[in-house]
Short mmCIF file of N, CA and C in Angstrom, two decimals:
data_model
loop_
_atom_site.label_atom_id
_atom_site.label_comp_id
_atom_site.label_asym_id
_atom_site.label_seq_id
_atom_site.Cartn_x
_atom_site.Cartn_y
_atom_site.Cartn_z
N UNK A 3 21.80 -43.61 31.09
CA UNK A 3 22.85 -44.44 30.55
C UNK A 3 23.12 -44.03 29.11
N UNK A 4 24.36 -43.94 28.97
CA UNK A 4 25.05 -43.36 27.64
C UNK A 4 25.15 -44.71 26.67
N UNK A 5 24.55 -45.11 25.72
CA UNK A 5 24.75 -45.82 24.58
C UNK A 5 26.22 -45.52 23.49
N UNK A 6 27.06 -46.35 23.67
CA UNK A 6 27.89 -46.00 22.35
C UNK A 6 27.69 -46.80 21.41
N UNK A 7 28.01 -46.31 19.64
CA UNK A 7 28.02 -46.64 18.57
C UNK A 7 29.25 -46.34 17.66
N UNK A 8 30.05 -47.47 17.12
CA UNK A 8 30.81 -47.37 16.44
C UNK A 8 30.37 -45.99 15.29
N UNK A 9 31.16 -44.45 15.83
CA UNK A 9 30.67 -43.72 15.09
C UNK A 9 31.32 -43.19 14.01
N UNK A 10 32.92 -43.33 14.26
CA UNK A 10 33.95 -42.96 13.06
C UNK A 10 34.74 -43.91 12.86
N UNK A 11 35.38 -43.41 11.38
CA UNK A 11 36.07 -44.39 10.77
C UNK A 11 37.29 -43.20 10.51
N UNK A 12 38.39 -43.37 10.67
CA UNK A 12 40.01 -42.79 9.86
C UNK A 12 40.25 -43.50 8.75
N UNK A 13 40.20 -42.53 8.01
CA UNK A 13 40.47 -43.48 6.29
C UNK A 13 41.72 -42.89 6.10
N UNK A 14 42.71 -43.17 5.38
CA UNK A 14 43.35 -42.45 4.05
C UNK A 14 43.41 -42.47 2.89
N UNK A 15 42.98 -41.86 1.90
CA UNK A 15 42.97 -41.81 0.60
C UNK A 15 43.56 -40.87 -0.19
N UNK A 16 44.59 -41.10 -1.09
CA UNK A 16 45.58 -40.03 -1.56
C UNK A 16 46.26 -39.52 -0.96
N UNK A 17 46.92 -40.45 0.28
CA UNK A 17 48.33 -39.38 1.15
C UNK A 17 47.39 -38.26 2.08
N UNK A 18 46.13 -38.14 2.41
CA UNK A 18 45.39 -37.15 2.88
C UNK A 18 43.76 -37.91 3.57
N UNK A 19 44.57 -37.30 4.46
CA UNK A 19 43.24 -38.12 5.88
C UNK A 19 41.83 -37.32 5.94
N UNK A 20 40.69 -38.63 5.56
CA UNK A 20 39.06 -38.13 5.19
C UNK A 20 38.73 -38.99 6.92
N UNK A 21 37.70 -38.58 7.74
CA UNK A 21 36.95 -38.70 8.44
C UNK A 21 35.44 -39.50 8.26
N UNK A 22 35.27 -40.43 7.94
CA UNK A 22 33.66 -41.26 7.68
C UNK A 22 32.97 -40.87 9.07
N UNK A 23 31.91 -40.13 8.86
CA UNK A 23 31.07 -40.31 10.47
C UNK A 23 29.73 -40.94 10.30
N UNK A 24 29.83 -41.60 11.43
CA UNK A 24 28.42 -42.42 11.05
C UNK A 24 27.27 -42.24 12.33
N UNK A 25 25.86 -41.80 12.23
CA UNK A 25 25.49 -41.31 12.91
C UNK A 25 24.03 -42.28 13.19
N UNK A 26 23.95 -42.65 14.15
CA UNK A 26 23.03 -44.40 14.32
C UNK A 26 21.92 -43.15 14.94
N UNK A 27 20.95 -43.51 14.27
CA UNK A 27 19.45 -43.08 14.12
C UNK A 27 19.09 -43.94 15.97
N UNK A 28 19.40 -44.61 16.18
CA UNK A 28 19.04 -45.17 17.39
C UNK A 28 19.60 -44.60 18.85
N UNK A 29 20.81 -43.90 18.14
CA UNK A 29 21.76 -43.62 19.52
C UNK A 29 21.78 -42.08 19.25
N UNK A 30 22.56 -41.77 18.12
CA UNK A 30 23.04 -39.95 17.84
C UNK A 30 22.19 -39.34 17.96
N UNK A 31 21.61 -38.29 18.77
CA UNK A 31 20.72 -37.36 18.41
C UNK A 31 21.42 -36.04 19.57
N UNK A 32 20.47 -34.74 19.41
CA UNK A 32 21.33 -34.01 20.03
C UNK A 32 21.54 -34.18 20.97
N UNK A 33 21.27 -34.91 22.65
CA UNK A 33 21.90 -35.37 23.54
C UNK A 33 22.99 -36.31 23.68
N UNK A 34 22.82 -37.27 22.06
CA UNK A 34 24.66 -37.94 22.39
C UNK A 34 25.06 -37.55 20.80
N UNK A 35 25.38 -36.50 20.74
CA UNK A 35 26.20 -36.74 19.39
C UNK A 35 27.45 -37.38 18.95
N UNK A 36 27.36 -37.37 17.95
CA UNK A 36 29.24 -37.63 17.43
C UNK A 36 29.71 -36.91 17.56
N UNK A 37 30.76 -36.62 18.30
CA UNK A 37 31.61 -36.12 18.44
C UNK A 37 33.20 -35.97 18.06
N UNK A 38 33.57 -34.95 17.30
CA UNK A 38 35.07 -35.48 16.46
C UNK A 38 35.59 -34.00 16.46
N UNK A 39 37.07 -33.84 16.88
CA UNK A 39 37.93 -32.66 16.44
C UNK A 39 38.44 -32.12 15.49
N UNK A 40 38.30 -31.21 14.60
CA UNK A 40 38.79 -30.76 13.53
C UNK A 40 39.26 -29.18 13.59
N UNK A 41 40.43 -29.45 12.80
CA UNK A 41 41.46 -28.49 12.48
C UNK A 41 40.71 -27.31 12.12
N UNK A 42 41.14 -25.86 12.06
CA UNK A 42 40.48 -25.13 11.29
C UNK A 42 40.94 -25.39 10.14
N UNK A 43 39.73 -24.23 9.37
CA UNK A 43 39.77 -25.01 7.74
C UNK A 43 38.12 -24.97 7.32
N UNK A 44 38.15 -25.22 5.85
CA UNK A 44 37.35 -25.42 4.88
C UNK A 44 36.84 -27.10 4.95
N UNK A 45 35.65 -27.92 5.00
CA UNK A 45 35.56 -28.85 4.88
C UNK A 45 34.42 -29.30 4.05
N UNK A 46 34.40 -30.37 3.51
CA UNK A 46 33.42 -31.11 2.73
C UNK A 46 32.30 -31.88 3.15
N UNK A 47 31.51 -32.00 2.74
CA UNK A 47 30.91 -33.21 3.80
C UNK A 47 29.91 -33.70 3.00
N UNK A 48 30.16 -35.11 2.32
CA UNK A 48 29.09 -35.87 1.52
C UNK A 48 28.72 -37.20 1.88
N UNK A 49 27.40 -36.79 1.78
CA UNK A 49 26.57 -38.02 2.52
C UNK A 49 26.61 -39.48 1.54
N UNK A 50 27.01 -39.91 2.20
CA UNK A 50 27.79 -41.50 1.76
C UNK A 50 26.82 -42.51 1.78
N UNK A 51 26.59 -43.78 1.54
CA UNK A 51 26.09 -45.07 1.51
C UNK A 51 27.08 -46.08 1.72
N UNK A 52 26.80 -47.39 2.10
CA UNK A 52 27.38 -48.43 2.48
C UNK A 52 28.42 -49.22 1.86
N UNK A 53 27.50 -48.80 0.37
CA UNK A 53 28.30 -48.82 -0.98
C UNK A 53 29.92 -47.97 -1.20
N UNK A 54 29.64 -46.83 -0.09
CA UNK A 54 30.84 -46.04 -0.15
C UNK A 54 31.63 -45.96 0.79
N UNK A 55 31.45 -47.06 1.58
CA UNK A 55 32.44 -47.03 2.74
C UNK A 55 31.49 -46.55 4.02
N UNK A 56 30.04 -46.30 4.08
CA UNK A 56 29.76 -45.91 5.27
C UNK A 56 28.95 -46.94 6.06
N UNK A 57 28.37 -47.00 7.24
CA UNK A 57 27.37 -47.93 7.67
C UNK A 57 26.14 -47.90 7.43
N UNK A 58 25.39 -46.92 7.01
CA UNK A 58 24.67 -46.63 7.07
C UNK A 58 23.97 -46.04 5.34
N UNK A 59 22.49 -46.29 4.83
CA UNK A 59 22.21 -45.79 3.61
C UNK A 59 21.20 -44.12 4.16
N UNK A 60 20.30 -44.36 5.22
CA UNK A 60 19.52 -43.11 5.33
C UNK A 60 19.28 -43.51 6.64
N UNK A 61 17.90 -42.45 7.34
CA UNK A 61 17.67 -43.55 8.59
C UNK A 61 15.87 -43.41 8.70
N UNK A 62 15.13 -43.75 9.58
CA UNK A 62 13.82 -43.77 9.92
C UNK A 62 13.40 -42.99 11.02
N UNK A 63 12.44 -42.64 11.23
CA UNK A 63 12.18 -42.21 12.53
C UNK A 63 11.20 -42.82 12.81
N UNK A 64 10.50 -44.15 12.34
CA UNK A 64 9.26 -44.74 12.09
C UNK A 64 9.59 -46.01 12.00
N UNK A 65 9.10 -47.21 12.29
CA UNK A 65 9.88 -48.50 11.98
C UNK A 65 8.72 -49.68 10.92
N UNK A 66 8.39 -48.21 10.21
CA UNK A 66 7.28 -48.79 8.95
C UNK A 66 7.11 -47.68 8.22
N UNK A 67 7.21 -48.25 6.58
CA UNK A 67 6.89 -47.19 5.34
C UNK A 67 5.54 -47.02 4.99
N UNK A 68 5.15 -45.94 4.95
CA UNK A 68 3.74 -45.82 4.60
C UNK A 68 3.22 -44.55 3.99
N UNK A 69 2.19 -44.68 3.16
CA UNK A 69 1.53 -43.89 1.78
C UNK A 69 2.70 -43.77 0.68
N UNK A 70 3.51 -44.05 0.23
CA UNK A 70 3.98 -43.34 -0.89
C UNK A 70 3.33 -43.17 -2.29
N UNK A 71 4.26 -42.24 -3.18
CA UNK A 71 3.67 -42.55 -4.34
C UNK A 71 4.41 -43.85 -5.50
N UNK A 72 3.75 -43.57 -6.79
CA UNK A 72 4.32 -44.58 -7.11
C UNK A 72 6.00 -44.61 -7.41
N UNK A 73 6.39 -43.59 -7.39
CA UNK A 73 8.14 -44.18 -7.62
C UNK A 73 8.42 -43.45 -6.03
N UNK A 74 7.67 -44.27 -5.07
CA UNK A 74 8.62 -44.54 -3.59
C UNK A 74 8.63 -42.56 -3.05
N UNK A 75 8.42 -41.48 -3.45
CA UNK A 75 8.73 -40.57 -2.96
C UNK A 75 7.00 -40.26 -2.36
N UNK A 76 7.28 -38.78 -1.27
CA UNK A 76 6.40 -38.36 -0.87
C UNK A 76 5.37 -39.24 0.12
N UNK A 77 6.36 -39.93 0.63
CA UNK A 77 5.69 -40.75 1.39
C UNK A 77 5.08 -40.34 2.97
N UNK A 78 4.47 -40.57 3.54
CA UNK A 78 3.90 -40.11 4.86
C UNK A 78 4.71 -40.66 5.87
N UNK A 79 5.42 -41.86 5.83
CA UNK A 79 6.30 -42.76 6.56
C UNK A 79 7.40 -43.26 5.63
N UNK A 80 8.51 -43.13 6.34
CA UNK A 80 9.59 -43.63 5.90
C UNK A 80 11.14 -43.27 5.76
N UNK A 81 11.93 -43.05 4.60
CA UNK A 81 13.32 -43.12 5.10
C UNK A 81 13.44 -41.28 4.61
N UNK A 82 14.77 -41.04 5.81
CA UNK A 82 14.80 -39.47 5.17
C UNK A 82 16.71 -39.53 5.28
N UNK A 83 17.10 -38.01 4.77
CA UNK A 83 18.31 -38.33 4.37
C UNK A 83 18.95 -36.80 5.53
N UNK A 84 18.36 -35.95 6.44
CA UNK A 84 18.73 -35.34 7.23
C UNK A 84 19.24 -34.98 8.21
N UNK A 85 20.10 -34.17 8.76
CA UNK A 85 21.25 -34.20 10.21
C UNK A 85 21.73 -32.96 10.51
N UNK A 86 22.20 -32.66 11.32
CA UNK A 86 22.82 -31.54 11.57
C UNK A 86 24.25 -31.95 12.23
N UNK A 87 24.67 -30.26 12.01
CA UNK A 87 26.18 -30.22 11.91
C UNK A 87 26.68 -29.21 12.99
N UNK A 88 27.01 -29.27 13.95
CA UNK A 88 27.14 -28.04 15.05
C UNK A 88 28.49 -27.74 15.51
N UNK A 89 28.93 -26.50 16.20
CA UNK A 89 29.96 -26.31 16.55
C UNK A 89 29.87 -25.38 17.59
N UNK A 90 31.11 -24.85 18.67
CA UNK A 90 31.14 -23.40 18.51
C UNK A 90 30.76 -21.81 18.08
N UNK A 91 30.89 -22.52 16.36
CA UNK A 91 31.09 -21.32 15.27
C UNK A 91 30.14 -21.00 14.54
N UNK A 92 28.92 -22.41 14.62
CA UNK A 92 28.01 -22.88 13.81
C UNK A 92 26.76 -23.78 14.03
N UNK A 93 25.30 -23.76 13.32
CA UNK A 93 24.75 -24.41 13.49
C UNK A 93 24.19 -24.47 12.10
N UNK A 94 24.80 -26.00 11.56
CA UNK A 94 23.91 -26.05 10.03
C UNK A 94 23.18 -27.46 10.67
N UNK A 95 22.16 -27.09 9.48
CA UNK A 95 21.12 -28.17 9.49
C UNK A 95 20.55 -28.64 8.07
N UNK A 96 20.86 -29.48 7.67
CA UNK A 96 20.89 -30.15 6.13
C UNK A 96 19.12 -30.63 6.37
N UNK A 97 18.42 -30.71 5.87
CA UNK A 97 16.92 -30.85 6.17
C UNK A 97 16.70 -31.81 5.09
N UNK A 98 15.78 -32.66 5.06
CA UNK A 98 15.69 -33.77 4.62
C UNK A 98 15.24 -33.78 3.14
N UNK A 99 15.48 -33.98 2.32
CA UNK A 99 15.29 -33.95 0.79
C UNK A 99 13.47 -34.41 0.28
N UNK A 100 13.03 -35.40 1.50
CA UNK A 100 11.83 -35.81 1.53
C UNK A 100 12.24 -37.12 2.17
N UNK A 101 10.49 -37.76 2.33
CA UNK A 101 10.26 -38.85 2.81
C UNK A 101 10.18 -39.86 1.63
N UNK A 102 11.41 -41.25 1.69
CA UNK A 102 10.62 -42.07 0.84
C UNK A 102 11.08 -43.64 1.48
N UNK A 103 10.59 -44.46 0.06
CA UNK A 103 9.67 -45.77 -0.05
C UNK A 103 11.34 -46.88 1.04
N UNK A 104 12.10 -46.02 0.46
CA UNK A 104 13.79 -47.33 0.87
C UNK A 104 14.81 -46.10 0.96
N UNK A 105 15.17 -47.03 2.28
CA UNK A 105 16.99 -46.21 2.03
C UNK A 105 17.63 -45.65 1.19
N UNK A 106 17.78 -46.68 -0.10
CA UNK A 106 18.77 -46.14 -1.42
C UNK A 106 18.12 -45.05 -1.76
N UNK A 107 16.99 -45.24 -1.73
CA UNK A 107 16.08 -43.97 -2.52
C UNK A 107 16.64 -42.62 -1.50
N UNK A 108 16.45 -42.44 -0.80
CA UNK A 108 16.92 -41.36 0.36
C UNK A 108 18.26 -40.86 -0.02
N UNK A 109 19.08 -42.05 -0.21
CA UNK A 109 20.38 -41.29 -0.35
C UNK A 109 20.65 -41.07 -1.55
N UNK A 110 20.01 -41.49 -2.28
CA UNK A 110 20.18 -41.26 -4.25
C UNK A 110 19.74 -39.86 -3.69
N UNK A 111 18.90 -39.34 -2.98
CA UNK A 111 18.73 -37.23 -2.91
C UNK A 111 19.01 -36.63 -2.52
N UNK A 112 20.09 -37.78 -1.28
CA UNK A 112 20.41 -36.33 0.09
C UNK A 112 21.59 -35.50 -0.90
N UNK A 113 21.45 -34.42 -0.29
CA UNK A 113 22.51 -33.35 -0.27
C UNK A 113 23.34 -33.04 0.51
N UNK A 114 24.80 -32.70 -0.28
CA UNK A 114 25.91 -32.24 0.30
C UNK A 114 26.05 -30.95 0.80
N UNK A 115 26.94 -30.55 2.12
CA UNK A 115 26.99 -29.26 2.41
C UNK A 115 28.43 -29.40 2.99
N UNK A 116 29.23 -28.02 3.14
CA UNK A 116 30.19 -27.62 3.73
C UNK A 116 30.33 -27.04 4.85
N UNK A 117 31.08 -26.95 5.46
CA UNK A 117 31.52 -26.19 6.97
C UNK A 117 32.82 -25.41 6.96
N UNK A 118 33.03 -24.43 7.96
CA UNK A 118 34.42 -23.53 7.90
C UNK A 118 34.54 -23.15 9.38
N UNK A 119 35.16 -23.91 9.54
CA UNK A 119 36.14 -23.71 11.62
C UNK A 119 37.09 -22.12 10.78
N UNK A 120 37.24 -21.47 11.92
CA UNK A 120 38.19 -20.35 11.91
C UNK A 120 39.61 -21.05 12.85
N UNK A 121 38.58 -21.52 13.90
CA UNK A 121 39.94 -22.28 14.78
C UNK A 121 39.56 -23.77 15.39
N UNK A 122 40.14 -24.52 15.26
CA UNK A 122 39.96 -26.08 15.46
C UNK A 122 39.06 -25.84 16.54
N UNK A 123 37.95 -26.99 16.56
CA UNK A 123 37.30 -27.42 17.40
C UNK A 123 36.46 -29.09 17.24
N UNK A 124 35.57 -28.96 18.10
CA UNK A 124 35.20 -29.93 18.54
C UNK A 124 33.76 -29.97 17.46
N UNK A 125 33.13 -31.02 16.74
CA UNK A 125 32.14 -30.58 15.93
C UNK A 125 31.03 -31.59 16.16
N UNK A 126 29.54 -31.85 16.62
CA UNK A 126 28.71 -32.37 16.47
C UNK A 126 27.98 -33.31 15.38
N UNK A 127 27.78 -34.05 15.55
CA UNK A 127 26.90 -34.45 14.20
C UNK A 127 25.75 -35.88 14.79
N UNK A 128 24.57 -34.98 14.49
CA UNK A 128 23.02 -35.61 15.47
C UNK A 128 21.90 -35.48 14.02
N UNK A 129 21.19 -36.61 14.82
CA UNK A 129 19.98 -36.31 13.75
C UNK A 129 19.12 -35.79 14.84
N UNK A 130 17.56 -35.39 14.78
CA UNK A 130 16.96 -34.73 15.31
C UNK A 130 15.87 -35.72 15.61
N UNK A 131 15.76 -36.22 16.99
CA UNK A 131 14.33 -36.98 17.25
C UNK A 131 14.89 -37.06 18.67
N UNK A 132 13.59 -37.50 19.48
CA UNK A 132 13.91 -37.31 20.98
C UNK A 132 13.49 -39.01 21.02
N UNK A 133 12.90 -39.36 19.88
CA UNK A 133 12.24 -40.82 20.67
C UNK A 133 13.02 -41.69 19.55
N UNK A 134 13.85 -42.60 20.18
CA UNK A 134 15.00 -43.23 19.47
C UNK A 134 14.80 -44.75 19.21
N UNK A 135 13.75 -45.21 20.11
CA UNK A 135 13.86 -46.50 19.78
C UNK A 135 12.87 -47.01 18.90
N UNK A 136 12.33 -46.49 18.33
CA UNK A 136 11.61 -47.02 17.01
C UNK A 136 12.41 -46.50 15.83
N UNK A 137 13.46 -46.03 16.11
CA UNK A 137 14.33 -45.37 14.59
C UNK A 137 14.78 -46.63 14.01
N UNK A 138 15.38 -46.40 12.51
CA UNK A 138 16.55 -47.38 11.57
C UNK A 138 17.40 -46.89 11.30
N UNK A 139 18.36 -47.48 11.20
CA UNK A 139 19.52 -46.97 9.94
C UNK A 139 20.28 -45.98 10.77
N UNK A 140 20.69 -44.77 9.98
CA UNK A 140 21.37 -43.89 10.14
C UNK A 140 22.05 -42.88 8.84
N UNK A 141 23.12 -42.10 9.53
CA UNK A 141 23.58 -41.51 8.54
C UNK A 141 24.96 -41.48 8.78
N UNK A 142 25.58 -41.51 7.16
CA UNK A 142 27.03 -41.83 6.87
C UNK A 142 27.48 -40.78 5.59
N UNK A 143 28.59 -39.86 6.65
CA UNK A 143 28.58 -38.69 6.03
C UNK A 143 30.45 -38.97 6.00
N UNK A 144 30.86 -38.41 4.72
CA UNK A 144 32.20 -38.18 4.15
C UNK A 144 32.46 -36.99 5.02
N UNK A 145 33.69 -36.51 5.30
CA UNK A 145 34.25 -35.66 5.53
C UNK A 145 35.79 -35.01 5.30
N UNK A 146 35.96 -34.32 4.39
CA UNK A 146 37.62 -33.76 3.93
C UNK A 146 37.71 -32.61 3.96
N UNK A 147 38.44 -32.23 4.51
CA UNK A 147 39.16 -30.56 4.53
C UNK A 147 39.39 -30.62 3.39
N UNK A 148 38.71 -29.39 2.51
CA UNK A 148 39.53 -28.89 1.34
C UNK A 148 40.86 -28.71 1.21
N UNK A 149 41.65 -28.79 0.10
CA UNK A 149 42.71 -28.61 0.23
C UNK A 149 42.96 -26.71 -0.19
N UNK A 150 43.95 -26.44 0.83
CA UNK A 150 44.47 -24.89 0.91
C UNK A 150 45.41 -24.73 0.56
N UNK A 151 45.42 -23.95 -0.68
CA UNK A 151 46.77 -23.56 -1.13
C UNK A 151 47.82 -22.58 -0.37
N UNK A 152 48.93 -22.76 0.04
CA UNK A 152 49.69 -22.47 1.14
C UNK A 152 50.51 -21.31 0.80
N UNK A 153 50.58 -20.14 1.46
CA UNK A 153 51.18 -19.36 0.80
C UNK A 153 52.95 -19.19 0.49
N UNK A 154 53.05 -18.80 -0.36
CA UNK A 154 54.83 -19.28 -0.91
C UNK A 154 55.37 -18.68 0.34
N UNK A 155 56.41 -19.16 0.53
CA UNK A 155 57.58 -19.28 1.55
C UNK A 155 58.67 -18.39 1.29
N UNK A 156 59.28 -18.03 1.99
CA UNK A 156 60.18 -16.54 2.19
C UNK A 156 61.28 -17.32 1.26
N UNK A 157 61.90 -18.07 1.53
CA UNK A 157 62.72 -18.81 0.22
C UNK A 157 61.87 -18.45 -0.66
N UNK A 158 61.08 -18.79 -1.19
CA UNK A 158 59.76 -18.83 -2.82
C UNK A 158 60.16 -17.44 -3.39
N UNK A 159 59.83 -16.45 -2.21
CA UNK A 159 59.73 -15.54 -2.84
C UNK A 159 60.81 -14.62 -2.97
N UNK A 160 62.13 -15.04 -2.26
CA UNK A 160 63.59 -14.43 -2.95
C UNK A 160 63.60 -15.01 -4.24
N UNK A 161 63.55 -16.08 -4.37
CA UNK A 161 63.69 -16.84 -5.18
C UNK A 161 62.90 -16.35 -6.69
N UNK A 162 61.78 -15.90 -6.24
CA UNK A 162 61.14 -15.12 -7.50
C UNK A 162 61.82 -13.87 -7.85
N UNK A 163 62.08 -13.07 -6.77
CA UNK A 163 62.55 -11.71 -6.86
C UNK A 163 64.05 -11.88 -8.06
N UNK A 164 64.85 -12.96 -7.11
CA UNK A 164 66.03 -12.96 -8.15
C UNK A 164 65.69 -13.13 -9.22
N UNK A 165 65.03 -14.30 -9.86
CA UNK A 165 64.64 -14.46 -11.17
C UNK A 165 64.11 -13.16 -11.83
N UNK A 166 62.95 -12.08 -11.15
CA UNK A 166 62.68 -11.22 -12.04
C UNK A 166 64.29 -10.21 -12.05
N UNK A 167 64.90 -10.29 -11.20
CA UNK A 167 65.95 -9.29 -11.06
C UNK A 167 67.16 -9.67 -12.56
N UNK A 168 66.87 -10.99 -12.79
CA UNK A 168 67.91 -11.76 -13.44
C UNK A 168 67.86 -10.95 -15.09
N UNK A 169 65.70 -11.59 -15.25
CA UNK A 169 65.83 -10.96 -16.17
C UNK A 169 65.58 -9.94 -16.88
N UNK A 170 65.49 -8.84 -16.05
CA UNK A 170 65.59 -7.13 -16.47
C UNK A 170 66.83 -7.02 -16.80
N UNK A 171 68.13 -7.56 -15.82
CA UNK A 171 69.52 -7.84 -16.28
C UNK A 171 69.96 -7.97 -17.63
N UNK A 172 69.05 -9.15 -17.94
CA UNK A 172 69.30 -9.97 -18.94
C UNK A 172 69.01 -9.12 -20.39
N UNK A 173 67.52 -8.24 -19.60
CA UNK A 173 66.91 -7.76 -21.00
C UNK A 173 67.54 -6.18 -21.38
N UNK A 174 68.42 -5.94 -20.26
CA UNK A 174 69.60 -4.50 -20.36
C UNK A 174 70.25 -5.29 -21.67
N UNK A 175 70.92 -6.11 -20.99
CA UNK A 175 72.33 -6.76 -21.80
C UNK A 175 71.52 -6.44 -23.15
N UNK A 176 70.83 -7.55 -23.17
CA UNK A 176 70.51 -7.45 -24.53
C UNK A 176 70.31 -6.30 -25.57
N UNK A 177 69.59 -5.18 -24.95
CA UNK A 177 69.15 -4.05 -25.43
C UNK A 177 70.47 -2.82 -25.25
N UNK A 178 71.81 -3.38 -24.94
CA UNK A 178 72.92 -2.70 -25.34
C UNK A 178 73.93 -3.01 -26.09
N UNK A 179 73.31 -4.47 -26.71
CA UNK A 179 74.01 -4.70 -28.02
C UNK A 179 73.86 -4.39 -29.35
#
């Protein structure tokens, strides 16, 4: 039996559509991932908190914190900030910054990474554990296509040509007075 989880969100921000994916430590792993289509292209992908619009701060694979040190890191049990990213084209794997004491702490370290489709596809996003029901939380990752600067347009570039044509014209005239 297939479990679903509210896993994406469609935002817009600035006239330009970001992707929130949210990846439930209980359900996503590589047998049900998230699953979402994207354009080819350059993309972003920063790991978010709840605070930022996502569901999720980190997740568990343990459903108890245990040994840390004293400021919450290096712990033997507890929250981590790691996932992977798959495709077609690709297999990244963001690996966990460490084990610590709380969520916030996890995501105050995770790290951001990027991706690059050549041609739209279909893209994954799982955390890694086979045994799901003692997990927490999850992960809540930003996602934006960079923006691509488009190359000038056959208008653009008559349009330049005349102008330089104008003023070599311009700089005759001048230089025969």
């Amino acid at each position: 039996m297939t479990i679903k989880a509210e896993s994406e969100q469609s935002v817009l921000t600035h006239s330009r559509d970001v992707t929130i994916i949210n990846i439930d430590a209980r359900v996503n792993n590589k047998n049900n991932p998230v699953i979402k289509y994207f354009r080819s292209g350059t993309y972003e992908v920063q790991f978010i908190g709840q605070s930022q619009g996502g569901m999720y701060d980190a997740w568990s694979r343990w459903n108890f914190v245990y040994e840390c040190d004293e400021n919450g890191e290096n712990c033997t049990t507890g929250w981590l900030n790691e996932y992977y990213i798959t495709s077609s084209e690709f297999i990244i794997s963001v690996p966990t910054t460490g084990i610590y004491a709380t969520s916030e702490l996890a995501l105050s370290k995770a790290k951001n990474t990027s991706f690059t489709l050549k041609v739209g596809s279909d893209i994954s996003f799982f955390i890694s554990d086979d045994l799901l029901a003692d997990n927490q939380g999850g992960v809540s990752l930003f996602v934006k296509q960079k923006h691509i600067r488009q190359p000038p347009s056959l208008l653009g570039n008559l349009l330049l040509v005349g102008l330089l044509i104008a003023s070599v014209a311009l700089t005759w005239f001048i230089l025969d007075l």
